[in-house]
XYZ file of C-alpha atoms in Angstrom:
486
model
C 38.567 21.713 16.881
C 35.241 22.016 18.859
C 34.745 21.210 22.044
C 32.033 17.874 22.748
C 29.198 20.431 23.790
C 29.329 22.866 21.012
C 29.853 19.819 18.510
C 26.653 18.087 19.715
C 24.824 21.234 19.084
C 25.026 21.153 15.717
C 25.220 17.548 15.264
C 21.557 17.917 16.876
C 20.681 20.795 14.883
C 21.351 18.870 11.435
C 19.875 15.707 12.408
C 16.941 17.731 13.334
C 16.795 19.428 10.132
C 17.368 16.328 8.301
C 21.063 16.750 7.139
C 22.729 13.819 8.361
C 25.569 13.756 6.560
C 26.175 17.006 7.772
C 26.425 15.771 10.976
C 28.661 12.396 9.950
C 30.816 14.705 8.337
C 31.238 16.927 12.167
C 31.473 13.620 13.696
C 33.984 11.765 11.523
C 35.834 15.116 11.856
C 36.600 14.528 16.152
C 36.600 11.194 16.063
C 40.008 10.786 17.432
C 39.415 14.205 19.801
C 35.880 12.985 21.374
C 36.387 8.999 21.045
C 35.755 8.579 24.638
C 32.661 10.528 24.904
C 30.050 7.861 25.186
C 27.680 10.362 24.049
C 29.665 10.970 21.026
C 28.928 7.428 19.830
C 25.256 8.241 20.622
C 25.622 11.021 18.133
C 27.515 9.095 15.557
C 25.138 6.222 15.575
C 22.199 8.103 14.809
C 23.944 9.789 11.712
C 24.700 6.481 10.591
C 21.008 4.916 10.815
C 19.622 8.104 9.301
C 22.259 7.761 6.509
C 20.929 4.207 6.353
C 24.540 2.999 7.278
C 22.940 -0.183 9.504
C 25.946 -2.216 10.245
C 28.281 0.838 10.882
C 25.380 2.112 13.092
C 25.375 -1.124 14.893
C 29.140 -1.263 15.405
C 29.336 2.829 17.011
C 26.377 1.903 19.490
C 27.800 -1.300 20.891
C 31.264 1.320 21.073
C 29.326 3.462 23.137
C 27.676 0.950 25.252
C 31.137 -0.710 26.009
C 32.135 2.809 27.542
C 28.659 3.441 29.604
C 25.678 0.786 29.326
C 23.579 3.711 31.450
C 22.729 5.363 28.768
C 18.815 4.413 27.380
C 19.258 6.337 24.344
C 21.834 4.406 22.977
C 20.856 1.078 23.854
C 17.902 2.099 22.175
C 19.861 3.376 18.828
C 21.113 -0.444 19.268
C 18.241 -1.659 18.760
C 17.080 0.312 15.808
C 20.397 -0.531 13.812
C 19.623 -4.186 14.469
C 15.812 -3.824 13.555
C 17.204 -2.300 10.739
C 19.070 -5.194 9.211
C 15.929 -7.372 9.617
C 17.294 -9.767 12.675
C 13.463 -8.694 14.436
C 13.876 -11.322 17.060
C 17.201 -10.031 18.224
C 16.017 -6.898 18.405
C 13.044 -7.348 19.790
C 15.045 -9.390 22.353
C 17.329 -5.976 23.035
C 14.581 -4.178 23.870
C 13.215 -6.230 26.510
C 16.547 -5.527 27.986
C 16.279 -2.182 28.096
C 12.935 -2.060 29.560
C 14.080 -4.457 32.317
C 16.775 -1.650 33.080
C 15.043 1.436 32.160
C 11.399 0.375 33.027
C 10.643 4.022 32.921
C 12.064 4.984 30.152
C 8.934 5.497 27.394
C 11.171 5.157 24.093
C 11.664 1.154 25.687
C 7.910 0.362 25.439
C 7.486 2.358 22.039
C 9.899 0.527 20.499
C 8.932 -2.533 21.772
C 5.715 -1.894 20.569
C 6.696 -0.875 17.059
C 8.596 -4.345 16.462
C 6.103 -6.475 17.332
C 3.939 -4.521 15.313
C 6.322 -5.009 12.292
C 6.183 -8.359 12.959
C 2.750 -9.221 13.680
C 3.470 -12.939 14.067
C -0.570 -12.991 15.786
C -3.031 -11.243 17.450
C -0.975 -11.750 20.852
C 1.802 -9.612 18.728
C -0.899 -6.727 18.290
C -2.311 -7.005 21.766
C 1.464 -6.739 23.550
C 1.851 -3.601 21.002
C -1.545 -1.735 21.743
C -0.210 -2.089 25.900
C 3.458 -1.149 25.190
C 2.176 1.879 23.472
C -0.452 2.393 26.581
C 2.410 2.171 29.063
C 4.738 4.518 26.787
C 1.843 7.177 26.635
C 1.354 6.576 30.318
C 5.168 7.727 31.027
C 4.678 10.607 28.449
C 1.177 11.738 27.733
C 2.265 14.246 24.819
C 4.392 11.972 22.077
C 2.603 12.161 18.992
C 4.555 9.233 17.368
C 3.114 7.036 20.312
C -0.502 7.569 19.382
C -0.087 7.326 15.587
C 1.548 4.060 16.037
C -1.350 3.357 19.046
C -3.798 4.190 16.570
C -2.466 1.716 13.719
C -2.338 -1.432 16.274
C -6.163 -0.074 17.234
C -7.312 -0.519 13.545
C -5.308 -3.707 12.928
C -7.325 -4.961 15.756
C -10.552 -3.562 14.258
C -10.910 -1.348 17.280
C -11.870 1.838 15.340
C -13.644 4.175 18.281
C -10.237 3.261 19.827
C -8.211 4.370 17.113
C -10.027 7.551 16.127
C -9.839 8.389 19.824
C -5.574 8.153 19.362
C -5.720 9.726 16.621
C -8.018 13.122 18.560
C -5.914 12.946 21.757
C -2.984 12.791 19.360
C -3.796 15.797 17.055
C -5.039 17.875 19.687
C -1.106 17.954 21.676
C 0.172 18.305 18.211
C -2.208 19.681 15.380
C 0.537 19.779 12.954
C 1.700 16.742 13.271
C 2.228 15.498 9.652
C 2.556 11.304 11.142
C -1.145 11.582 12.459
C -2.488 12.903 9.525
C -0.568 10.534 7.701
C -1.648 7.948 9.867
C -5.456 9.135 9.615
C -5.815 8.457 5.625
C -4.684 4.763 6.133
C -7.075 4.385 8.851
C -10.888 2.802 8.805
C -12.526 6.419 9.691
C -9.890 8.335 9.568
C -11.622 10.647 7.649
C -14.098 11.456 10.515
C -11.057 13.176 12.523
C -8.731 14.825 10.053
C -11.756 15.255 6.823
C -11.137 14.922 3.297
C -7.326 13.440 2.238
C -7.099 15.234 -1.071
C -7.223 18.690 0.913
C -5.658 16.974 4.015
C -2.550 16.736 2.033
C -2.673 19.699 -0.087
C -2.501 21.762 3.007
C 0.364 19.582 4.138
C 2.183 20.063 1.119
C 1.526 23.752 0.836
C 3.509 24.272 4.191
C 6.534 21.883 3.309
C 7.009 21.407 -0.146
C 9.747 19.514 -0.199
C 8.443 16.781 1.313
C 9.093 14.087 -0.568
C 7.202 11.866 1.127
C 4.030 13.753 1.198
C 4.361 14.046 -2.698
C 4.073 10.424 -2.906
C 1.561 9.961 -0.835
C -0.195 12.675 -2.807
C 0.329 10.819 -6.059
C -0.243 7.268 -4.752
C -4.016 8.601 -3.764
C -4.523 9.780 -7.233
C -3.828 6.354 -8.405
C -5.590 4.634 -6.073
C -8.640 6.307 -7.022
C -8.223 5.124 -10.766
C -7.569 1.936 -9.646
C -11.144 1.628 -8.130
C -12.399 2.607 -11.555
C -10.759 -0.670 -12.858
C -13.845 -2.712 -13.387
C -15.759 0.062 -15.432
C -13.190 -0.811 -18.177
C -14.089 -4.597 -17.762
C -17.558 -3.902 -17.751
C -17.067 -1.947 -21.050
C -17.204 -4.749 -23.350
C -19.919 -6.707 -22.344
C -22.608 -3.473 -22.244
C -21.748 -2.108 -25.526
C -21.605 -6.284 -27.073
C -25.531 -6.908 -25.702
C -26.393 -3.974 -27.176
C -25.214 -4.891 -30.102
C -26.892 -8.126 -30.363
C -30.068 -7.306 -29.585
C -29.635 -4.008 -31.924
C -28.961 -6.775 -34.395
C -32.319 -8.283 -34.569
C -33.711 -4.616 -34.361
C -35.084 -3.117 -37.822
C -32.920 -0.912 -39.856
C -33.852 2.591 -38.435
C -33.856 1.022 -34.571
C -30.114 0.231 -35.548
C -29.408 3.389 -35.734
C -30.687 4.467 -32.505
C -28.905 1.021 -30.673
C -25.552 2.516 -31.877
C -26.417 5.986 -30.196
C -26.968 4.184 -27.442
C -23.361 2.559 -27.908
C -21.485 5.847 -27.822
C -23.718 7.394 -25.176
C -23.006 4.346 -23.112
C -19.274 4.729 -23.550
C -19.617 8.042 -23.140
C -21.384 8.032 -20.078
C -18.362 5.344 -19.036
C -15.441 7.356 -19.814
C -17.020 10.658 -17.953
C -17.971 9.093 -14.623
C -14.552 8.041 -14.708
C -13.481 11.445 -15.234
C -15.556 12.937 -13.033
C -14.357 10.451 -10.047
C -10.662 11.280 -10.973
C -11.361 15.295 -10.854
C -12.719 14.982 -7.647
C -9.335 13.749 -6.415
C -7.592 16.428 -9.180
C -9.263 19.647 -7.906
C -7.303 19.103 -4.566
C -4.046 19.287 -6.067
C -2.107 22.476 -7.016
C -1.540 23.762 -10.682
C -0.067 21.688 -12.641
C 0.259 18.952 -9.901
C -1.412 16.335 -12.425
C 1.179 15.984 -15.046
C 3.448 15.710 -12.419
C 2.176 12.463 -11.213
C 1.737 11.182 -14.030
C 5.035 11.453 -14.812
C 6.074 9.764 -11.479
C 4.072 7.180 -12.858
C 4.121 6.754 -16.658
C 3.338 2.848 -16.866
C -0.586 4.575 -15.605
C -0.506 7.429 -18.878
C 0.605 3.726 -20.760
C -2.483 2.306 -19.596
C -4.619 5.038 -19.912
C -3.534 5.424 -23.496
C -3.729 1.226 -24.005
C -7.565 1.687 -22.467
C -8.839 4.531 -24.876
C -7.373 2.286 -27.624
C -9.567 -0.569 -26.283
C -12.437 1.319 -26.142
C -12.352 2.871 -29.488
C -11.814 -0.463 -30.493
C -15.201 -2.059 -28.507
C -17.238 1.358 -29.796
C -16.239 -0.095 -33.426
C -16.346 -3.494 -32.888
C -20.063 -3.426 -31.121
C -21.218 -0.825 -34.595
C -19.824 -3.078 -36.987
C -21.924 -6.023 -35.248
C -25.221 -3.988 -35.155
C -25.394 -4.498 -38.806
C -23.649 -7.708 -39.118
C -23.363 -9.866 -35.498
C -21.031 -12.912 -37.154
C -18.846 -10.578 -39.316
C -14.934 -11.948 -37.850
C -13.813 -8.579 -38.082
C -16.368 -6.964 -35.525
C -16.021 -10.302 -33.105
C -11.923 -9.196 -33.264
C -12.444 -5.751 -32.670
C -14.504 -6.330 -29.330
C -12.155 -8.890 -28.068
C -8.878 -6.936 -28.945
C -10.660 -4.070 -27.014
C -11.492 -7.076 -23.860
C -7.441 -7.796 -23.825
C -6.548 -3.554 -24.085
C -9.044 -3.328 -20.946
C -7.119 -6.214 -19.039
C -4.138 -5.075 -19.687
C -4.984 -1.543 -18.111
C -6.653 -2.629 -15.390
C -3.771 -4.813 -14.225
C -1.207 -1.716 -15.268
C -3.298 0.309 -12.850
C -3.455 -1.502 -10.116
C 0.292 -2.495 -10.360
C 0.838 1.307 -9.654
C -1.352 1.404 -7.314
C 0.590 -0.852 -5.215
C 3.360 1.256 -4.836
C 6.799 1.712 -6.107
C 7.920 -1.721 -7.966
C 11.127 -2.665 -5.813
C 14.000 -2.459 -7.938
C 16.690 -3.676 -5.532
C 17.726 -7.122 -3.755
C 15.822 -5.616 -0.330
C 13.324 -8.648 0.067
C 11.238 -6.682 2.661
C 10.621 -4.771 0.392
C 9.538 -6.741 -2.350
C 7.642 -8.653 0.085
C 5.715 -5.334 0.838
C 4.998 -4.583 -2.700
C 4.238 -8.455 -3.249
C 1.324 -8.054 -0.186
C 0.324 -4.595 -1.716
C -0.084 -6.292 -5.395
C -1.996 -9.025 -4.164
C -4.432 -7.259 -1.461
C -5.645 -4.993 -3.766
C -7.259 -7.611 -5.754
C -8.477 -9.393 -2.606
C -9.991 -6.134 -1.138
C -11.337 -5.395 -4.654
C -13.024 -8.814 -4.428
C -17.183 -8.040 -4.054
C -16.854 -5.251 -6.413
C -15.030 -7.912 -8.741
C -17.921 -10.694 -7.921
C -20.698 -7.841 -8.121
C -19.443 -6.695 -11.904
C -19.277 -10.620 -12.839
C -22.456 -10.812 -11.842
C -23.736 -8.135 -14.331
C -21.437 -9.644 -17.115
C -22.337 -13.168 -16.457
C -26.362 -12.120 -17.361
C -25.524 -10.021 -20.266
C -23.850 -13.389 -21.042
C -26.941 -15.120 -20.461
C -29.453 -12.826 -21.961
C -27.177 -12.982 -25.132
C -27.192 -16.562 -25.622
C -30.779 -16.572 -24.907
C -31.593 -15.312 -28.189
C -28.526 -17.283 -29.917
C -26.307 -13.972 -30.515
C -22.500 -14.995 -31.212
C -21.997 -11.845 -29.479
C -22.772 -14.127 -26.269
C -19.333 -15.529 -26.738
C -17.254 -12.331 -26.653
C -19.133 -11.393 -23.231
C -18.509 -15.203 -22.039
C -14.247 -14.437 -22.929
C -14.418 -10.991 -21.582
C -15.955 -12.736 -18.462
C -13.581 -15.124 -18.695
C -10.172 -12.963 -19.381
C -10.797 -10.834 -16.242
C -11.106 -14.119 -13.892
C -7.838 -15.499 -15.506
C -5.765 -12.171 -15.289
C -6.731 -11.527 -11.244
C -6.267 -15.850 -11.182
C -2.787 -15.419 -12.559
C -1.483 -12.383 -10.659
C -2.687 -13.470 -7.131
C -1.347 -17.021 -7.629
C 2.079 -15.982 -9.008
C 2.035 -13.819 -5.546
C 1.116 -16.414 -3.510
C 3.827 -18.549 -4.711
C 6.495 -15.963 -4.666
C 6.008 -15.204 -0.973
C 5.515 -18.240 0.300
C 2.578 -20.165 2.688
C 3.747 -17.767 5.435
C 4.138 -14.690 3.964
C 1.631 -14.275 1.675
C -1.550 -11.938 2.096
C -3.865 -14.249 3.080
C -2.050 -16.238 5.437
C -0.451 -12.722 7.218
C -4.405 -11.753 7.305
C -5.174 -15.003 9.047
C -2.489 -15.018 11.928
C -2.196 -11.629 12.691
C -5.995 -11.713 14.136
C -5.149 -15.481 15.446
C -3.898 -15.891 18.909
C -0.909 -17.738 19.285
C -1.972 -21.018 20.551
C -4.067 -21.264 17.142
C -0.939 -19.544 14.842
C -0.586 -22.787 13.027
C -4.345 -23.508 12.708
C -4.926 -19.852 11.307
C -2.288 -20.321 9.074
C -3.476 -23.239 7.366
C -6.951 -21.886 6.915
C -5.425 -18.562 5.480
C -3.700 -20.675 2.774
C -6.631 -23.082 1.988
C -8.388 -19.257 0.975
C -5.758 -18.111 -0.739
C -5.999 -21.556 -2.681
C -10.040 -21.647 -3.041
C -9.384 -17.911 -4.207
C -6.941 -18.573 -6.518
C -8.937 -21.767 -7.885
C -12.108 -20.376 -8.329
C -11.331 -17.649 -10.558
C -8.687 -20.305 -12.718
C -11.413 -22.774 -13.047
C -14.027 -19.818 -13.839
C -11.715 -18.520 -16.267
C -11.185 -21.726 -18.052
C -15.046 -22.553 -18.374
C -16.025 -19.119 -19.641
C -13.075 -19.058 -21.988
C -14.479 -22.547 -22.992
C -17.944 -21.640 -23.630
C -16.695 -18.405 -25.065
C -14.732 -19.967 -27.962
C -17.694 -22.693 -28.386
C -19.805 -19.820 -28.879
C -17.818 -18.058 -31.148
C -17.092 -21.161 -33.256
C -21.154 -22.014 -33.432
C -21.007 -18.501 -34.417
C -18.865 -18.641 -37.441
């Protein structure tokens, strides 16, 4: 049997190095010997909330607050375990306790801070946050985990100088600090204090390579950066369809040079997209590529699904050079619209993050937000690339091609597939939970909650609308087009 000091030793040492069952496995050991330690329960509730034990967690920390409720730590670990079950409120409500009897005790105010910034109810959330974090940094000037989580209420606030400035101050106590650099790639500007993210986190994967964290984040920015190719493939189509019809009404050798220009323009497509996604590829060690994508194989699915549509357009768009109304050209072009679609979407889906496959609604609620705000913030790339389609359309029917139809569906396919995903999101999570309305209130006071809310969903409902109703009257004029056409 070991006595409570040299036990708490190396409970501390394997909760330090990550090993907490380890240290549940010590603890469980002298639970009968060191029962009325109220330190031991401090112990024992940590292992638990590492080991993601939440109720048992909650249980050994009201134990060791029945024996001494003097002891910050634990009231503290209380806290957490509730947090941890999703009762916020109650929580939150916990901690205001322990900052009325520890006022100088800095965990108090950080965690404080870090559930209202969870819960972000409005901007008054965000503001109480950003001070609780000031006052915690106040009492100790040199926690790092105070200014990363400083620096994300900064940036949800739009206060970037402030922000950046955490992030400095932060970096410079602790240099290493894997949290702030984390914290730094999410960030508006980031960049500006830590540099490039690709070679950010190669170095922070080179010195702790079993990180599994850091491997995700590694492969999530890989995918990211495909995703914002995502409207190259939808652009595909159209380009390669316009020159078709006007190759059409070419003569026969100036065919021949419109279909050059097919492949070169699909060419030139497929290796700017390369190009973009070797930027992000060079950072990563040997072999480090087929390793994401096997962490995600529904993106090597869609990458395979998108060379299939664009063989399929390159075809499609020759075979209409020489003969615009032939059906089997017109099918062709639009089996290579619904292959693009269907990547793009697959993309971005990954790009959201790992699809929750438990009952944990937070976090399907946090993929649902993820799925959704992609498309929002991809929104005046989406309108600008419309906008390109939608006078290729217009050129097209200008000099009566049938082609003009297949651009007017292609235009009208990509409006319907972001339609259908953001609304099925939007009704999934509900008028309060959904992205637009948790973008609205969290930069609402709360006097005007309720008002911000309602104008959050009315966008999330023009949003939704306008690209339904824009699907439906391309698709319409699409399939006129195509019937005049035939």
């Amino acid at each position: 049997m070991l006595d409570f000091d040299t036990l708490a030793v190396r409970v501390r040492h394997a909760l330090a190095i990550s090993q907490p069952e380890t240290a549940h496995r010590l603890l469980a050991e002298h639970l009968t010997e060191h029962r009325g330690e109220p330190h031991f329960w401090l112990y024992y509730a940590a292992a638990l909330l590492a080991l993601e034990r939440n109720v048992e967690a909650e249980q050994a920390a009201r134990q060791g607050l029945d024996l001494n409720h003097q002891i910050p730590n634990l009231a503290e670990l209380l806290a957490n375990a509730v947090y941890a079950q999703g009762r916020v409120d109650e929580a939150i409500a916990l901690i205001r306790v322990l900052i009325e009897q520890f006022p100088e005790y800095p965990g108090g105010h950080y965690r404080f801070g870090l559930f209202l910034l969870s819960r972000s109810a409005s901007r008054d959330d965000l503001v109480l946050a950003r001070a609780a974090f000031d006052h915690a940094l106040h009492l100790d000037p040199e926690d790092p985990y105070v200014y990363q989580a400083a620096a994300v209420a900064a940036d949800l606030m739009d206060d970037r100088t402030a922000a950046q400035q955490y992030l400095r101050t932060g970096l410079s106590l602790a240099p290493q600090d894997e949290g702030l650099k984390l914290a730094a790639m999410t960030i508006d500007g980031g960049e500006k204090v830590v540099g490039d993210g690709g070679a950010l986190l190669r170095g922070m994967i080179a010195q702790n390579p079993t990180d599994e964290r850091l491997h995700r984040d590694f492969a999530g920015q890989f995918v990211s950066r495909a995703a914002t190719l995502s409207n190259l493939l939808w652009l595909h189509i159209p380009v390669v369809a316009a020159l078709a019809a006007f190759g059409a009404r070419a003569s026969e050798g100036a065919r021949w040079l419109v279909v050059s220009l097919i492949v070169l323009a699909t060419g030139a497509l497929v290796g700017y997209g390369y190009l973009r996604l070797r930027q992000v590829a060079q950072h990563m060690p040997a072999g480090y590529l087929k390793d994401v994508m096997a962490a995600h194989r529904p993106l090597g699915r869609a990458g395979m699904v998108a060379g299939a549509g664009l063989l399929a357009g390159v075809a499609g768009a020759v075979g209409a050079v020489f003969e615009p109304s032939l059906s089997v050209s017109m099918a062709l072009l639009l089996v290579g619209a619904l292959a693009a679609q269907f990547a793009i979407q697959g993309t971005l889906r990954q790009a959201a993050g790992p699809v929750p496959r438990t009952a944990d609604v937070a976090q399907f609620e946090r993929f649902g937000l993820r799925r959704s705000g992609l498309l929002a913030a991809g929104g005046l790339r989406r309108l600008l690339t419309g906008g390109v389609i939608f006078v290729l359309n217009m050129l097209c029917t200008g000099i009566e091609s049938p082609l003009g139809g297949v651009i007017a569906v292609v235009l009208g396919l990509g409006l319907l597939s972001t339609g259908c995903v953001v609304g099925y999101w939007q009704l999934r999570l509900g008028p309060r939970k959904n992205a637009w309305a948790v973008g609205s209130t969290i930069s609402a006071s709360a006097r005007f909650r309720r008002w911000a809310l309602v104008r959050g969903n009315l966008g999330a409902l023009y949003y939704v609308a306008a690209h339904l109703i824009g699907a439906a009257l391309f698709l319409l004029m699409g399939a006129a087009l195509l019937a005049e056409g035939a």
